[in-house]
Coordinates of C-alpha atoms in Angstrom, one line a residue:
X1335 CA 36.0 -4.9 -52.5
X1336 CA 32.8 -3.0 -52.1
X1337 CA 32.9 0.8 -51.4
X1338 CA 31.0 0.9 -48.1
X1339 CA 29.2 4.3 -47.9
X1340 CA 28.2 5.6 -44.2
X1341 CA 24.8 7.2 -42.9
X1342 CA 24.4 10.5 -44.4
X1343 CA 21.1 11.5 -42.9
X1344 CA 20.0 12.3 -38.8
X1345 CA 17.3 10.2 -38.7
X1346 CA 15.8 6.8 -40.9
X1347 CA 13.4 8.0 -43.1
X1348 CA 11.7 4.3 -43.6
X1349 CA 13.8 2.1 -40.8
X1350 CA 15.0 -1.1 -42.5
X1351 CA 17.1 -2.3 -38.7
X1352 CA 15.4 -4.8 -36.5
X1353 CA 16.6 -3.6 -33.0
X1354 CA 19.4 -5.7 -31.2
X1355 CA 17.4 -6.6 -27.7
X1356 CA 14.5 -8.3 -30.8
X1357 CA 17.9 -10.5 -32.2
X1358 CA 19.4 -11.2 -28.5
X1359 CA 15.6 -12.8 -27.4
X1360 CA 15.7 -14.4 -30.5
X1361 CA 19.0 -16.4 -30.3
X1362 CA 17.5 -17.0 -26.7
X1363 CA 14.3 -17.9 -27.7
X1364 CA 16.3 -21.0 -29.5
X1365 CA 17.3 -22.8 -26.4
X1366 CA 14.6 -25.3 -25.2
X1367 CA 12.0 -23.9 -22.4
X1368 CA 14.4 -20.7 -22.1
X1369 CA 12.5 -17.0 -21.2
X1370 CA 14.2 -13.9 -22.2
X1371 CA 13.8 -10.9 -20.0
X1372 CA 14.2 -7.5 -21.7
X1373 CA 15.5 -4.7 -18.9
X1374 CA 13.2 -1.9 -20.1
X1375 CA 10.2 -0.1 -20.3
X1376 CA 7.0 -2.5 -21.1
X1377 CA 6.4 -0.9 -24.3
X1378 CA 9.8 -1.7 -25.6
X1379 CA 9.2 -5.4 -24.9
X1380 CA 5.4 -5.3 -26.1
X1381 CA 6.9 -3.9 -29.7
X1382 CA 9.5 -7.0 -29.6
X1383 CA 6.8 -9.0 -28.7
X1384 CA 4.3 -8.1 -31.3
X1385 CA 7.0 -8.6 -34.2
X1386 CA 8.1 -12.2 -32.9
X1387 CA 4.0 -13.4 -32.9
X1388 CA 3.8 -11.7 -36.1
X1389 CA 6.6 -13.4 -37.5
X1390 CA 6.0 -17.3 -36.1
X1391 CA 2.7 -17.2 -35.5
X1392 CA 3.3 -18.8 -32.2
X1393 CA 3.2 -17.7 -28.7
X1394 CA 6.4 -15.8 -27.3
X1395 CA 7.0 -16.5 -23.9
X1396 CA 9.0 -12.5 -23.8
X1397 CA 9.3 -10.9 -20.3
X1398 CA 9.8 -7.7 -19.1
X1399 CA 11.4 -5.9 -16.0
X1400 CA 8.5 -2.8 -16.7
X1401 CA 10.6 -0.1 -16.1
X1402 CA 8.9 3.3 -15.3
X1403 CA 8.9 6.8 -15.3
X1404 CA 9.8 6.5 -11.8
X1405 CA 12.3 3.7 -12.2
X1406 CA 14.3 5.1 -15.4
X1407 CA 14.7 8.2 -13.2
X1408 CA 15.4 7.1 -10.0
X1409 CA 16.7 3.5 -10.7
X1410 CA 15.7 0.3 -11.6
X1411 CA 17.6 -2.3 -9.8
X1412 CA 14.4 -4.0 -8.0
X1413 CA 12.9 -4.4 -11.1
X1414 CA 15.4 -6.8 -12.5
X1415 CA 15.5 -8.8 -9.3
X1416 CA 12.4 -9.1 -8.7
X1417 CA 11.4 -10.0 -12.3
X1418 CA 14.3 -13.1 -12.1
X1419 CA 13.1 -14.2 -8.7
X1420 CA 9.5 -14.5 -10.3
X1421 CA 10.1 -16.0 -13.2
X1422 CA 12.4 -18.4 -12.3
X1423 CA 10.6 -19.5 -8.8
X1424 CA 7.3 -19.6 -10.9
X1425 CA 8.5 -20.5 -14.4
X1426 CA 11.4 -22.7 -13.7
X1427 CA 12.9 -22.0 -16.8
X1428 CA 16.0 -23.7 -18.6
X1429 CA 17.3 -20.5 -18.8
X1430 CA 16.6 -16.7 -18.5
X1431 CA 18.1 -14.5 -21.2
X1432 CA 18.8 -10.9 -20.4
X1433 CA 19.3 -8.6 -22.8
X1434 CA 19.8 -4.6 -22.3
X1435 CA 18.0 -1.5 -24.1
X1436 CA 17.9 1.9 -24.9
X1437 CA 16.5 2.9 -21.6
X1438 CA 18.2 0.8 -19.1
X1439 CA 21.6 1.3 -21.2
X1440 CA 20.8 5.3 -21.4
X1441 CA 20.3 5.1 -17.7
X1442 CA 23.6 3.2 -17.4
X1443 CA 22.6 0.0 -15.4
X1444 CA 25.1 -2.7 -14.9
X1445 CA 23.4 -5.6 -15.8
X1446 CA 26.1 -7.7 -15.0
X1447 CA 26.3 -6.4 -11.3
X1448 CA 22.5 -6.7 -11.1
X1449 CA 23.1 -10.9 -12.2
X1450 CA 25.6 -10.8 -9.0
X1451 CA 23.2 -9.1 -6.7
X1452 CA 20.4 -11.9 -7.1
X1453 CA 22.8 -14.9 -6.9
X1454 CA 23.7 -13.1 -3.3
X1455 CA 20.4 -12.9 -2.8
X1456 CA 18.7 -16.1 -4.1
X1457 CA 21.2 -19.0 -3.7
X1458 CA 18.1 -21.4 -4.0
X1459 CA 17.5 -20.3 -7.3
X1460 CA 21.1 -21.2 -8.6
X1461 CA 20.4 -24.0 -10.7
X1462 CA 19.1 -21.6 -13.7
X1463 CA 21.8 -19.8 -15.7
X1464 CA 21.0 -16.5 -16.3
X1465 CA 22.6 -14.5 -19.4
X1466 CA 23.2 -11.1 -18.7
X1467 CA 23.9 -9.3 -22.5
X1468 CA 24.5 -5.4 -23.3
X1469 CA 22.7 -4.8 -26.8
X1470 CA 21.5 -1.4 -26.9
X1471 CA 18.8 -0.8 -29.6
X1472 CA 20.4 2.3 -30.7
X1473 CA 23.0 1.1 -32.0
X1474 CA 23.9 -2.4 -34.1
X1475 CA 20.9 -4.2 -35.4
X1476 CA 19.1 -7.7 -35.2
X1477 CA 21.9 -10.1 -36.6
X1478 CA 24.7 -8.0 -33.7
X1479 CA 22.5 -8.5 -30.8
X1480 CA 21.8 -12.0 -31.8
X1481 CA 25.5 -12.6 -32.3
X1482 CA 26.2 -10.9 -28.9
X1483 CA 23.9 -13.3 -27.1
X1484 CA 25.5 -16.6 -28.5
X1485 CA 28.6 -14.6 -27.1
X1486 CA 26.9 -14.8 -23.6
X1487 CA 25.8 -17.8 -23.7
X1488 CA 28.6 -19.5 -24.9
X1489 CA 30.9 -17.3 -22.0
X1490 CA 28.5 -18.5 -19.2
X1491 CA 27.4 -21.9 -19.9
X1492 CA 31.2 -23.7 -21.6
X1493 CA 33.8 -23.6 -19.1
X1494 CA 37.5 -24.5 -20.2
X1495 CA 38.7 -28.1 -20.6
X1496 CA 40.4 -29.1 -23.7
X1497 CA 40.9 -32.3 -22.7
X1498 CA 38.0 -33.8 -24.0
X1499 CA 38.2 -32.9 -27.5
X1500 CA 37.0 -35.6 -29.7
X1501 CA 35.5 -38.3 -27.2
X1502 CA 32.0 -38.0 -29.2
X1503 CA 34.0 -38.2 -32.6
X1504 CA 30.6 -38.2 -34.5
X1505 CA 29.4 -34.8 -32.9
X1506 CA 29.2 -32.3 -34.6
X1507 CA 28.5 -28.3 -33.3
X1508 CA 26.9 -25.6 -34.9
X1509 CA 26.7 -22.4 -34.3
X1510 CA 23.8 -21.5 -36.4
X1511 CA 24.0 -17.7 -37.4
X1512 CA 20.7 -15.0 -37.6
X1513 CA 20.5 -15.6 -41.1
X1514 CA 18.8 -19.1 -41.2
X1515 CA 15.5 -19.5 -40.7
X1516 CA 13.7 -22.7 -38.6
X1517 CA 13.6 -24.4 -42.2
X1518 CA 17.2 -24.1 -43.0
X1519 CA 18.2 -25.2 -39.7
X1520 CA 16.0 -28.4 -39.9
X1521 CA 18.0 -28.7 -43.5
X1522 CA 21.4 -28.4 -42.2
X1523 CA 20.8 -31.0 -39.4
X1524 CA 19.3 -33.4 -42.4
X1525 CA 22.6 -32.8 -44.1
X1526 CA 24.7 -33.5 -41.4
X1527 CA 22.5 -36.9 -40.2
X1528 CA 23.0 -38.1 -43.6
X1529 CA 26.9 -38.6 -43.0
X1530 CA 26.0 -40.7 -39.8
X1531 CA 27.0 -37.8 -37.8
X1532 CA 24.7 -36.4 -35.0
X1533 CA 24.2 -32.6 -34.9
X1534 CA 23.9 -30.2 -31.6
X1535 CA 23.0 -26.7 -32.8
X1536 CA 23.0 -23.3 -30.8
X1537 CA 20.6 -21.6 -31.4
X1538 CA 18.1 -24.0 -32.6
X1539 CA 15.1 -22.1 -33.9
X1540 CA 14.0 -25.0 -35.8
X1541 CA 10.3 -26.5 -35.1
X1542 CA 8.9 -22.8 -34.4
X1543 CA 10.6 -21.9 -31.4
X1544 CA 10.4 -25.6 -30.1
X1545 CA 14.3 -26.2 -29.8
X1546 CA 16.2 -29.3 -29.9
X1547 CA 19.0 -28.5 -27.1
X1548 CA 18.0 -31.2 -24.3
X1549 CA 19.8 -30.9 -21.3
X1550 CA 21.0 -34.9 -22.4
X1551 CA 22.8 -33.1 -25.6
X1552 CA 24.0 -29.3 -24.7
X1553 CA 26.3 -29.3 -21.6
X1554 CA 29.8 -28.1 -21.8
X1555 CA 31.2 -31.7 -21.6
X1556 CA 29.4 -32.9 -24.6
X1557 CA 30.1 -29.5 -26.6
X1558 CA 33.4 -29.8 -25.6
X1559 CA 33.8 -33.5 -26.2
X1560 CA 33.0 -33.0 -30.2
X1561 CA 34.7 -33.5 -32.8
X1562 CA 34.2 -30.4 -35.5
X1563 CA 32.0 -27.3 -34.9
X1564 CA 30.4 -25.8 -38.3
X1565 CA 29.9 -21.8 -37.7
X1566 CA 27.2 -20.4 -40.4
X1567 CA 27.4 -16.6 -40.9
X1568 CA 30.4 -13.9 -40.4
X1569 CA 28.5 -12.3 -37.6
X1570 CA 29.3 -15.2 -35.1
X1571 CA 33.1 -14.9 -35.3
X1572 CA 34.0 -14.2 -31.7
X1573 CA 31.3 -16.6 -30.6
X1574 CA 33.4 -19.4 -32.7
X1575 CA 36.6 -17.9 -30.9
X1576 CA 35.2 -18.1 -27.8
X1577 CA 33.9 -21.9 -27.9
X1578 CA 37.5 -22.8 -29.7
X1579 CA 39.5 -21.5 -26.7
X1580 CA 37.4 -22.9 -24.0
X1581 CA 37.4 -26.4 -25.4
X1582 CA 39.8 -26.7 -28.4
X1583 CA 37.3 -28.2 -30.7
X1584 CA 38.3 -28.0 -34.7
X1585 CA 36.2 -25.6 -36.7
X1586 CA 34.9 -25.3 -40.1
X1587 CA 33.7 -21.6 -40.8
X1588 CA 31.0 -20.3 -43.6
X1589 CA 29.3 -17.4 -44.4
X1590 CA 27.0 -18.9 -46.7
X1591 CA 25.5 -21.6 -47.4
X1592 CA 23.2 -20.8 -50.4
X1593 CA 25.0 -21.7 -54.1
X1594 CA 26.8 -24.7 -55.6
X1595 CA 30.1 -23.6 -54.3
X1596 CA 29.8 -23.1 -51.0
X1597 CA 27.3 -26.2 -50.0
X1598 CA 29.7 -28.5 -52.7
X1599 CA 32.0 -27.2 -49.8
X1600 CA 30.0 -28.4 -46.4
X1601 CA 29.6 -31.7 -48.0
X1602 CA 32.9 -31.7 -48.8
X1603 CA 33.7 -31.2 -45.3
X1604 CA 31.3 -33.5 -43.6
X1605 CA 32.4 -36.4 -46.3
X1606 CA 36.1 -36.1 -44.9
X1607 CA 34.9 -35.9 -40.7
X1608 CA 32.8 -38.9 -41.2
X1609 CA 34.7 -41.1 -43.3
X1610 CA 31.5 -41.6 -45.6
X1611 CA 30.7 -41.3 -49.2
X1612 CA 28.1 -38.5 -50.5
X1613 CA 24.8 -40.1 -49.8
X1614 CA 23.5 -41.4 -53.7
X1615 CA 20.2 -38.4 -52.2
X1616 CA 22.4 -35.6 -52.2
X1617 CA 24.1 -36.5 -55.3
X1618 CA 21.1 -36.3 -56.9
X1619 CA 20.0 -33.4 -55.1
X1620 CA 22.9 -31.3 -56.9
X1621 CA 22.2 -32.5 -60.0
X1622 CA 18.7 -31.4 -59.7
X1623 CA 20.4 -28.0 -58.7
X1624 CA 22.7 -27.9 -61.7
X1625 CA 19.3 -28.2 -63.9
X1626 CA 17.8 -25.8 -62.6
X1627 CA 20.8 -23.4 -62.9
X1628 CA 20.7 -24.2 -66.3
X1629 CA 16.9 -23.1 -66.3
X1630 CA 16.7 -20.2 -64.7
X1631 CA 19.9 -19.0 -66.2
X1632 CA 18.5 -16.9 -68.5
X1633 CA 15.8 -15.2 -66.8
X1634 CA 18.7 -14.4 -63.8
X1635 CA 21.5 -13.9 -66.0
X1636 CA 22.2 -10.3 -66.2
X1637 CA 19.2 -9.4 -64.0
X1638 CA 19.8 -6.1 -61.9
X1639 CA 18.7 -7.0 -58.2
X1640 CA 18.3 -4.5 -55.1
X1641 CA 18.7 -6.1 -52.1
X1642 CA 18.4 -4.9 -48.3
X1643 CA 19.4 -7.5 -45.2
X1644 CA 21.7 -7.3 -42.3
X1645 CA 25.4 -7.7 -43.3
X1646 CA 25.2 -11.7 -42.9
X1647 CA 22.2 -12.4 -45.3
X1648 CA 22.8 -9.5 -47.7
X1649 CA 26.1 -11.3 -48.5
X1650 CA 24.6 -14.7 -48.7
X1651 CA 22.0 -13.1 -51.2
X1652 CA 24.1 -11.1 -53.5
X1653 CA 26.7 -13.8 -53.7
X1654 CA 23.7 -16.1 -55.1
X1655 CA 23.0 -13.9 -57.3
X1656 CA 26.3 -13.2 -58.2
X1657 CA 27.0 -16.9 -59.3
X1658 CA 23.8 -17.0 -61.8
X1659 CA 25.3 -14.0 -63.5
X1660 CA 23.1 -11.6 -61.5
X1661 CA 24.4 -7.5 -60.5
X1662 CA 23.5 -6.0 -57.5
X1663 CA 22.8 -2.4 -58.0
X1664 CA 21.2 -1.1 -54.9
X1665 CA 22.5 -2.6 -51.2
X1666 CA 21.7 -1.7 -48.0
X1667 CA 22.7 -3.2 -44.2
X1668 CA 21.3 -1.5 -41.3
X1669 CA 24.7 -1.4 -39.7
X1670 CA 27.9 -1.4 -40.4
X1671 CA 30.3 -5.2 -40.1
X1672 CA 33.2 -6.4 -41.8
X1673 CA 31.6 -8.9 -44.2
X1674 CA 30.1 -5.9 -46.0
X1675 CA 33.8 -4.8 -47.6
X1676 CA 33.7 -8.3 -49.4
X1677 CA 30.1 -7.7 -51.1
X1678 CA 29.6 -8.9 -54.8
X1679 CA 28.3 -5.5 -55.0
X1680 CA 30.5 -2.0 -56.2
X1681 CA 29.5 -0.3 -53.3
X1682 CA 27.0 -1.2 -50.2
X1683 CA 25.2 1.9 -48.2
X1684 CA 24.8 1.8 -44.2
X1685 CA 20.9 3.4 -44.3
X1686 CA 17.1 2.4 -44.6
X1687 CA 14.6 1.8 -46.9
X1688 CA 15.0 5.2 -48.2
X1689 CA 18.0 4.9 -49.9
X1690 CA 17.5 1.3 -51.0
X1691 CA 14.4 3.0 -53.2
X1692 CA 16.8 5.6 -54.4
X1693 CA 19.9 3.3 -55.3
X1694 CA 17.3 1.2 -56.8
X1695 CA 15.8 4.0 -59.0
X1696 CA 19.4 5.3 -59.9
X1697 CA 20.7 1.5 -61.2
X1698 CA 17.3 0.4 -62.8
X1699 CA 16.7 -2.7 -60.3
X1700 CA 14.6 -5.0 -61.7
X1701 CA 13.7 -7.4 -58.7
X1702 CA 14.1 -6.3 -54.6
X1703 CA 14.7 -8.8 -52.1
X1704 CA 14.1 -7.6 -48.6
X1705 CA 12.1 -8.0 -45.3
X1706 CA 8.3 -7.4 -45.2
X1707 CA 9.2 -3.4 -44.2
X1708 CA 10.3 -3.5 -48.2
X1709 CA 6.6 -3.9 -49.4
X1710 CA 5.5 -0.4 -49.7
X1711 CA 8.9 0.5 -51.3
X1712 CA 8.6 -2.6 -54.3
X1713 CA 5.2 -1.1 -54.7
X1714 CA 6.7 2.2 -55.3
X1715 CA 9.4 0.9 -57.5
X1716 CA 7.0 -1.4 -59.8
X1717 CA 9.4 -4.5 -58.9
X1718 CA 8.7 -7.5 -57.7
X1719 CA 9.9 -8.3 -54.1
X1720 CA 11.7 -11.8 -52.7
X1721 CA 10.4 -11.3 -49.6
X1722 CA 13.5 -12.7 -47.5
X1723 CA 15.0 -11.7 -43.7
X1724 CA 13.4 -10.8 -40.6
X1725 CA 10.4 -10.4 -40.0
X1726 CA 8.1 -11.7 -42.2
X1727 CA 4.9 -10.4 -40.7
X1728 CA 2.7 -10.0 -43.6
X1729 CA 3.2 -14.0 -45.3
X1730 CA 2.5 -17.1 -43.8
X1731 CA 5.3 -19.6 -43.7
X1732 CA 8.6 -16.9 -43.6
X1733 CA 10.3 -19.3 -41.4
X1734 CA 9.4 -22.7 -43.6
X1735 CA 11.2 -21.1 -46.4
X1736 CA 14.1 -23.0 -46.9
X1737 CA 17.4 -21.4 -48.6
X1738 CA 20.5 -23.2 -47.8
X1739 CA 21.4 -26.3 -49.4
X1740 CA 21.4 -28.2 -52.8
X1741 CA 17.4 -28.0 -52.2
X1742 CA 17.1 -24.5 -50.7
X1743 CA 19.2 -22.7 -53.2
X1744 CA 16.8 -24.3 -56.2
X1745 CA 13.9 -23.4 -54.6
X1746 CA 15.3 -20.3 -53.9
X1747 CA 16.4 -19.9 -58.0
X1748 CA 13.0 -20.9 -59.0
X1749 CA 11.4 -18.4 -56.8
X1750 CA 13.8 -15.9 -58.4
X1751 CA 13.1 -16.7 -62.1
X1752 CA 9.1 -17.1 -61.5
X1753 CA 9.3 -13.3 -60.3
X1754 CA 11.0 -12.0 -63.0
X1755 CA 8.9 -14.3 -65.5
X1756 CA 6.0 -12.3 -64.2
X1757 CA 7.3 -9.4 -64.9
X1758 CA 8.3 -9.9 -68.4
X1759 CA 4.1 -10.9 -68.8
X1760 CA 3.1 -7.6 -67.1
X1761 CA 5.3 -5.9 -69.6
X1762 CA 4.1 -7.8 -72.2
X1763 CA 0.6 -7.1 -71.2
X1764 CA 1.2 -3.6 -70.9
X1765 CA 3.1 -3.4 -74.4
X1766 CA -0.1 -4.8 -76.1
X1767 CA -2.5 -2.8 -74.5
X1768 CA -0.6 0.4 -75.9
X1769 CA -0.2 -1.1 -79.2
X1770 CA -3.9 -2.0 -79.2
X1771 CA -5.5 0.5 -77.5
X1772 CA -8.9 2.5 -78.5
X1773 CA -9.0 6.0 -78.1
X1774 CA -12.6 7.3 -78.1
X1775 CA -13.4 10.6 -78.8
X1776 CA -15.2 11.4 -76.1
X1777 CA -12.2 11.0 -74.2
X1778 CA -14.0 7.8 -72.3
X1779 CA -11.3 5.4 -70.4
X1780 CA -9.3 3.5 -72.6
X1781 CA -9.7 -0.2 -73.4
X1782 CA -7.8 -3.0 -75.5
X1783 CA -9.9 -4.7 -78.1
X1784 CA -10.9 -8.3 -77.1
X1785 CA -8.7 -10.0 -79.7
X1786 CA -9.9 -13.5 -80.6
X1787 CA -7.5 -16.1 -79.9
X1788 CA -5.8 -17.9 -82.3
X1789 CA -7.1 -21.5 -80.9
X1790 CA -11.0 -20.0 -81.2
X1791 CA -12.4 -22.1 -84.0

């Protein structure tokens, strides 16, 4: 069990959290032709906004009820109607998301009552669902508010019927958690296709932003009407409860999917629903994997990591590196969940950036994986950083990097080793160049001697 140690500072000295209203438009973002609505100020959604281009170098269709000096004072009930009547009368979206901030939930709106107010008012705009969701950015972080809008979702649009459990007997559901990315989703559906089974996944982030959740595929009959639903990542517990009492559908939970273990386990699980054999692919697949353990072995092997994610992915990640032989010195969530007490980690801090750098200094990390906020800080440290989480605003391709899997997890190795591989050459490097140096007398800058090589004839 890891010691979990609590904030100890007023403030975040270099913020790590992605806000909860950023992960609630995201898990809204990943139903097809769906808008999310943030009840706030402009500026609040403009930040969001800028982080989710950044990130998917696509367009983000991110709305705003533009609340005001006036309006955060005086209320700002109008603002919310009036922003659902347009959007949905011009826009005629699948479905409007509706996510709280620190504003509107400082100001104490009911957001729920507001949802009431404009079916009363607009009975002609009834056909879209709208998805009312409290996530406050003060509190919680980007992998809670995500989780808290699968919640909605999944309250609004299943209704109960267990009746039909098991009529589409080669459906399967997934609950994708915060901590794939589009790659890993695109992955998992591969793996699931390869059984003869047919995949409907919620959210679907997969094809940047595009979505694969046809109004033909997600209605509460046919979610209801499968026959096992996969849930990937801790976080969406009481989303899994939910569906499973509405509609009685069998469940498979895991909180990872990276390592041989736990995807050995999936395809365990996926042979026994479909009746099929392992595909000869992804038998060959984990034998490539099993190499390449075997290679990167010992460059990983005893390597001290530092690694700072929300509680789903920072599990994921120091689990990985747990099964190579790996320690995990320095870990840090954003916010506090139960996964974190079950860390292959001694002890795991609730903090920022800060103290990841400090933890890191204190247990000699060699190699940080973190978000793109983490740069500055592996610059500091003289580590290498696996950039990994959200965002990833300063690379191109974040959400093409694929983790999960027999495939994702070697890549994800190889990435690993070729970090720490060079940084044994800078060492190296460095090591000569002190060994070999010239110190002139005049005290002019230092340089090695250009050594021959050995090959020069």
């Amino acid at each position: 069990m890891a010691q979990i140690i609590r904030r100890d500072k007023a403030l975040a000295v270099n913020p790590l959290k992605v806000s909860q209203p950023v992960g609630a438009s995201l898990a809204f973002l990943g139903i097809r032709n769906a808008i999310p609505m943030m009840h706030g100020s402009q500026g609040c959604t403009a930040f969001a906004k800028v982080f989710l281009v950044r990130h998917f170098r696509e367009p983000i269709p991110l709305q705003t009820s533009a609340m005001d000096h006036g309006s955060a004072v005086m209320g700002a009930d109008d603002n919310v109607l009036e922003g659902l009547a347009g959007i949905i009368g011009k826009r005629k979206p699948a479905l409007v998301g509706l996510p709280t901030t620190g504003l509107s939930e400082t100001q104490g709106t009911d957001i729920h009552r507001l949802v009431r107010e404009f079916r009363a008012q607009h009975p002609e705009l009834s056909a879209t669902p709208v998805i009312a969701v409290n996530t406050p950015d003060y509190s919680g972080c980007l992998e809670s508010g995500y989780a808290l809008a699968v919640e909605a979702m999944l309250d609004t649009l299943v209704t109960e019927d267990r009746s039909r459990v098991g009529r589409r007997p080669r459906q399967v559901n997934v609950l994708a958690g915060s901590l794939l990315t589009a790659a890993d989703i695109e992955q998992l559906k591969e793996l699931i296709e390869a059984f003869g089974l047919t995949p409907v996944v919620l959210p679907d982030l997969a094809d940047a932003l595009d979505g694969h959740l046809t109004d033909a595929q997600f209605t509460p009959f046919s979610v209801g009407e499968a026959a096992l639903t996969l849930v990937i990542g801790r976080s969406l517990g009481k989303a899994a409860d939910i569906l499973a009492a509405r509609t009685g559908v069998p469940e498979r939970r895991f909180d990872s999917l990276m390592g041989l273990q736990h995807v050995d386990a999936l395809v365990d699980c996926l042979r026994q629903l479909s009746g099929q054999p392992v595909p000869a692919s992804l038998e060959r697949q984990r034998a490539q994997l099993q190499d390449c353990m075997v290679d990167t072995h010992f460059m990983l092997g005893y390597a001290r990591y530092a690694i700072a994610a929300d509680p789903d992915l920072l599990f994921a990640l120091a689990d990985l590196v747990a099964s190579m032989g790996g320690e995990t010195v320095a870990a840090v969530a954003p916010a506090q969940a139960p996964i974190l007490a079950e860390l292959a980690s001694a002890q795991v801090k609730i903090g920022d950036l800060q103290d990841l750098e400090k933890l890191a200094v204190d247990g000699h990390a060699q190699l940080l994986l973190a978000n793109s906020h983490a740069a500055q800080s592996a610059e500091r440290l003289d580590i290498p950083l696996q950039r990994a989480g959200w965002p990833l605003y300063d690379r191109i391709g974040g959400q093409m990097q694929l983790w999960i899997g027999y495939r994702g997890t070697r890549q994800t190795l190889c990435n690993l080793a070729n970090l720490m591989l060079g940084e044994i050459h800078k060492h190296e490097v460095q090591a000569y160049r002190s060994i070999y140096a010239v110190r002139p007398a005049d005290g002019s800058p230092t340089h090695a001697p250009q050594v021959p090589s050995p090959c020069a004839t």
